[in-house]
Amino acid sequence: MTGFDYIYASSQQMIDLLSFSNIQGLGIVYLIVGMIFIIGMVWFIVPYIDTMLKSRKEANEALKKRQLMNKIVLQKNLEDIIAKELERGKK
């Protein structure tokens, strides 16, 4: 003897377990779980997405600033090269 009593349920007992009244009783549980999910979305996930979008925007602004600085440096280098070539041409 192992201490376990196995009770075999008939198919009618299984159908009775899945009856509408039992499912209707679980409706409040589904409602509470749904509300917890919605509150979790509002308090945790939405602010995380907001901070992620802000950091991505800041990264894009920094990238644009870097690209603008590179353009300025390249333009200045080009002006210097042209000025040197013009000086050589005058000599």
mmCIF file of C-alpha atoms in Angstrom:
data_model
loop_
_atom_site.group_PDB
_atom_site.id
_atom_site.type_symbol
_atom_site.label_atom_id
_atom_site.label_comp_id
_atom_site.label_asym_id
_atom_site.label_seq_id
_atom_site.Cartn_x
_atom_site.Cartn_y
_atom_site.Cartn_z
ATOM 1 C CA MET A 1 0.000 0.000 0.000
ATOM 2 C CA THR A 2 1.485 3.351 -1.020
ATOM 3 C CA GLY A 3 -1.003 5.619 0.735
ATOM 4 C CA PHE A 4 -2.702 6.856 -2.433
ATOM 5 C CA ASP A 5 -6.301 6.092 -3.263
ATOM 6 C CA TYR A 6 -7.046 6.429 -6.936
ATOM 7 C CA ILE A 7 -10.594 7.379 -7.813
ATOM 8 C CA TYR A 8 -11.524 6.970 -11.438
ATOM 9 C CA ALA A 9 -13.991 9.583 -12.626
ATOM 10 C CA SER A 10 -16.646 8.747 -15.141
ATOM 11 C CA SER A 11 -17.109 10.846 -18.254
ATOM 12 C CA GLN A 12 -20.287 12.381 -16.791
ATOM 13 C CA GLN A 13 -18.353 13.569 -13.745
ATOM 14 C CA MET A 14 -15.789 15.165 -16.035
ATOM 15 C CA ILE A 15 -18.555 16.959 -17.950
ATOM 16 C CA ASP A 16 -20.063 18.122 -14.659
ATOM 17 C CA LEU A 17 -16.696 19.596 -13.664
ATOM 18 C CA LEU A 18 -16.703 21.630 -16.881
ATOM 19 C CA SER A 19 -20.280 22.809 -16.460
ATOM 20 C CA PHE A 20 -21.296 26.396 -17.127
ATOM 21 C CA SER A 21 -21.782 27.196 -13.445
ATOM 22 C CA ASN A 22 -18.165 26.319 -12.679
ATOM 23 C CA ILE A 23 -16.923 28.402 -15.608
ATOM 24 C CA GLN A 24 -19.215 31.256 -14.573
ATOM 25 C CA GLY A 25 -17.720 31.078 -11.090
ATOM 26 C CA LEU A 26 -14.269 31.489 -12.632
ATOM 27 C CA GLY A 27 -15.363 34.686 -14.386
ATOM 28 C CA ILE A 28 -14.393 36.810 -11.392
ATOM 29 C CA VAL A 29 -10.975 35.147 -11.382
ATOM 30 C CA TYR A 30 -10.501 35.995 -15.065
ATOM 31 C CA LEU A 31 -11.625 39.559 -14.353
ATOM 32 C CA ILE A 32 -9.135 39.962 -11.503
ATOM 33 C CA VAL A 33 -6.294 38.442 -13.524
ATOM 34 C CA GLY A 34 -7.164 40.741 -16.429
ATOM 35 C CA MET A 35 -7.181 43.797 -14.170
ATOM 36 C CA ILE A 36 -3.816 42.808 -12.679
ATOM 37 C CA PHE A 37 -2.467 42.425 -16.216
ATOM 38 C CA ILE A 38 -3.765 45.860 -17.239
ATOM 39 C CA ILE A 39 -2.401 47.507 -14.089
ATOM 40 C CA GLY A 40 0.932 45.796 -14.685
ATOM 41 C CA MET A 41 0.977 47.144 -18.232
ATOM 42 C CA VAL A 42 0.217 50.673 -17.043
ATOM 43 C CA TRP A 43 2.692 50.730 -14.162
ATOM 44 C CA PHE A 44 5.613 48.746 -15.560
ATOM 45 C CA ILE A 45 5.604 48.155 -19.295
ATOM 46 C CA VAL A 46 4.336 51.516 -20.576
ATOM 47 C CA PRO A 47 6.950 53.537 -18.615
ATOM 48 C CA TYR A 48 9.658 51.140 -19.809
ATOM 49 C CA ILE A 49 8.609 51.699 -23.420
ATOM 50 C CA ASP A 50 8.553 55.457 -22.787
ATOM 51 C CA THR A 51 12.104 55.485 -21.402
ATOM 52 C CA MET A 52 13.254 53.249 -24.251
ATOM 53 C CA LEU A 53 11.797 55.659 -26.817
ATOM 54 C CA LYS A 54 13.389 58.641 -25.058
ATOM 55 C CA SER A 55 16.801 56.978 -25.027
ATOM 56 C CA ARG A 56 16.448 56.066 -28.707
ATOM 57 C CA LYS A 57 15.515 59.676 -29.502
ATOM 58 C CA GLU A 58 18.549 60.949 -27.585
ATOM 59 C CA ALA A 59 20.776 58.476 -29.419
ATOM 60 C CA ASN A 60 19.392 59.644 -32.766
ATOM 61 C CA GLU A 61 20.005 63.282 -31.812
ATOM 62 C CA ALA A 62 23.579 62.468 -30.798
ATOM 63 C CA LEU A 63 24.089 60.644 -34.103
ATOM 64 C CA LYS A 64 22.763 63.614 -36.063
ATOM 65 C CA LYS A 65 25.020 65.958 -34.097
ATOM 66 C CA ARG A 66 28.022 63.718 -34.813
ATOM 67 C CA GLN A 67 27.160 63.590 -38.511
ATOM 68 C CA LEU A 68 26.846 67.383 -38.609
ATOM 69 C CA MET A 69 30.234 67.757 -36.927
ATOM 70 C CA ASN A 70 31.745 65.348 -39.462
ATOM 71 C CA LYS A 71 30.276 67.385 -42.315
ATOM 72 C CA ILE A 72 31.716 70.587 -40.856
ATOM 73 C CA VAL A 73 35.144 69.003 -40.406
ATOM 74 C CA LEU A 74 35.105 67.576 -43.933
ATOM 75 C CA GLN A 75 34.056 70.920 -45.355
ATOM 76 C CA LYS A 76 36.830 72.684 -43.436
ATOM 77 C CA ASN A 77 39.375 70.118 -44.658
ATOM 78 C CA LEU A 78 38.177 70.592 -48.222
ATOM 79 C CA GLU A 79 38.483 74.369 -47.892
ATOM 80 C CA ASP A 80 42.033 73.972 -46.558
ATOM 81 C CA ILE A 81 42.984 71.678 -49.439
ATOM 82 C CA ILE A 82 41.521 74.093 -51.996
ATOM 83 C CA ALA A 83 43.334 77.025 -50.360
ATOM 84 C CA LYS A 84 46.648 75.114 -50.481
ATOM 85 C CA GLU A 85 46.127 74.232 -54.147
ATOM 86 C CA LEU A 86 45.324 77.852 -54.973
ATOM 87 C CA GLU A 87 48.491 78.989 -53.187
ATOM 88 C CA ARG A 88 50.523 76.456 -55.200
ATOM 89 C CA GLY A 89 48.918 77.687 -58.403
ATOM 90 C CA LYS A 90 49.858 81.309 -57.640
ATOM 91 C CA LYS A 91 53.530 80.458 -57.071
#
